[in-house]
DNA sequence: AATGAATGAGATTTCATTCAT
DNA sequence: TATGAATGAAATCTCATTCAT
């Protein structure tokens, strides 16, 4: 790659980086093209050479974020064979991304697809690319038989994703580390919280 | 209460209802005063007779939502003595209220306090009024001893609140009922999901 | 009507007048909301209190122009009974409006419906309101039998409307007066231009 | 002509063709350099290698249109000696060219010189090249003496040009053919439309 | 002969808000 | 208690054009 091509690439990446950082901290509606332009050293109109609309720019950033969390997920999870441990690693990875607000992944957590109606279907598809991985991990868990009505794995999966996604609303760096949070989440599920003799509810 | 005052209350309530519904579905930034005015049969300027700013209107809606969910919570939970059952009832109430009963409560989940900087402290305080109730229920749970590191009740509480709040993003009426979701959530926690002989992780 | 109501009416009319004048001289694309705002002593955003879009503002002006030319047409034509003379009066009226570029009627001549796609159907309907009047006058002409193939009144009507509308591209005040142009147009049609003995073409 | 030059010509012609088609249907203001570039498979900046400005590109298209209609006119009219028939042929050529054969000529009718101030004088000069030919045909018509005030050949010429140019706004293929329209136009003028005994108006 | 990237001005429109009545 | 009219700032986006390569 020549120096020139590199430079031209860099401009687009600078744009994505700036957009990323702003969308992650300010949300979609709270971030203006003006601000993105200023942060990436462009004029507002210049952005439109690269992306035809604000929604498309957001989508590019979002997709990059999904790419990144998926890659990290795949790499980290591959290193382990135990089903519960794999899940724990995956949750730790997810929670870790929540704190990185300057990163593309933060955008995925901050921006809800229906805030960008023009691309909401595409955003959901991207998000599903990642959630599918969590679903596979949950489906692979060897579950003990339920004492009462059968376990609904779908609800379990949504419970885990919900609890994990919600960390973004309360997580503050300096407190419990992402890995510890993930470990606790799994511990709550694996072991019985209810005192045994009162198991017949 | 005179007829005039009543009528004025009605107008104000129509305003809050409209704002509620729009904030819950469109978020704070995605909802304009114009839209709220149209939906409540007023002109935009007229809203300012009732509330001095958009942030204050949001706050009024938010607080009304917290009032409602707290009242229902208190009423329903009081009827039961078992700690786990009380929690289950509380979660069912939360899911039902957010997803089916009241847009006001939907606002509480949809709008993050830091999206409304002028009133973020007040919004957090309101939210805490409700979360305090969940905290008390979680703190009252008689927990079995952990097999590994000590259970962190704070993380447990945040896991439960997260999973429950997140239902707003995926719940569709006609599928699993709120009570059943809450029951599953509790079942996952009470009973061990991990197969027993592999308990030493 | 109170002075207040009158004043409020006047603002809207000032807006229409300014828009009228600018659209008539600059066309639709050549006229900006900024310019219209400045010419009517408003800020650009203020126009949107009165009309929801540029296309709607244009339509209001256009319709006002059609109203005006129709009223004038009806008044002038009513004063005469001879079919050919009625047509001549109508054409003179039409050509007269072409010179009045500061007037609403000028807009009708300057702006083609398909330049305003959002309202083109409505604009065509408005224009038809006027052209229908010309059609009636042409249809009412007692025509001498054709020496060759039968006269096609539709083509005759379109010829007359075309010739008359086209005056806007060449009419300059100070030369032939509108009434004289209309008289010539009718004279060319009424009397034979071809020398008689060569009538067998 | 070398292969390279030929290729360059082809590119330039593709550009003119695209511009032609867009200017004819969208007008000058309604057509952007972006659109022209896309339609001709170029990038916007590349147009500026061929033409220094939008106005110059329009002029090139316009001139090409005048070239084409003049060439056809000269060829077709030369084949006939009768003055009225020559006019009829010329009008048929005009209508056919504008409505079916060439977008370039459509541009001539659609774009008014004063919409392109930078080149309006040149555009008028081009247009006159063609109108001069119509003028000659009209001037050559042997006119019967008027029953009233003298015929104004200038007005007659403008009437004919107007009626003919206006066909662009209403002509639809599949209905009356261009030759038939031209024949009707001439018939209306040659023979008296007014019933004879009422000739003294 | 053409591209890729960007400019700078200006377009339409939306927003929360104000204020006299 | 509310309206009608307007404000002023800012939003997204489009435009013709430039220029190094």
Short mmCIF file of C-alpha atoms in Angstrom, two decimals, chain A residues 188 191-201, chain B residues 82-84 139-146 151 153 186-187 189-192 196:
data_model
loop_
_atom_site.label_atom_id
_atom_site.label_comp_id
_atom_site.label_asym_id
_atom_site.label_seq_id
_atom_site.Cartn_x
_atom_site.Cartn_y
_atom_site.Cartn_z
CA UNK A 188 -25.83 -17.22 40.46
CA UNK A 191 -25.38 -23.00 41.90
CA UNK A 192 -28.65 -22.93 43.82
CA UNK A 193 -29.30 -19.64 45.56
CA UNK A 194 -32.26 -21.06 47.37
CA UNK A 195 -31.52 -22.92 50.59
CA UNK A 196 -31.90 -26.57 49.75
CA UNK A 197 -34.44 -27.88 52.25
CA UNK A 198 -37.01 -25.33 51.12
CA UNK A 199 -36.70 -26.43 47.52
CA UNK A 200 -40.33 -27.44 47.38
CA UNK A 201 -41.69 -23.91 47.00
CA UNK B 82 -42.16 -15.80 51.21
CA UNK B 83 -39.03 -13.90 50.22
CA UNK B 84 -38.51 -15.61 46.83
CA UNK B 139 -31.37 -8.26 50.46
CA UNK B 140 -34.10 -10.23 52.22
CA UNK B 141 -33.47 -13.37 50.18
CA UNK B 142 -32.08 -16.20 52.29
CA UNK B 143 -29.16 -17.24 50.11
CA UNK B 144 -27.52 -20.63 50.17
CA UNK B 145 -23.76 -20.42 50.74
CA UNK B 146 -21.71 -20.06 47.61
CA UNK B 151 -22.13 -13.96 46.56
CA UNK B 153 -25.79 -9.20 46.54
CA UNK B 186 -36.53 -16.91 39.72
CA UNK B 187 -36.32 -20.59 38.93
CA UNK B 189 -31.61 -18.49 40.28
CA UNK B 190 -33.15 -20.66 42.95
CA UNK B 191 -32.25 -24.03 41.54
CA UNK B 192 -28.84 -25.11 40.25
CA UNK B 196 -24.30 -31.42 40.22
#
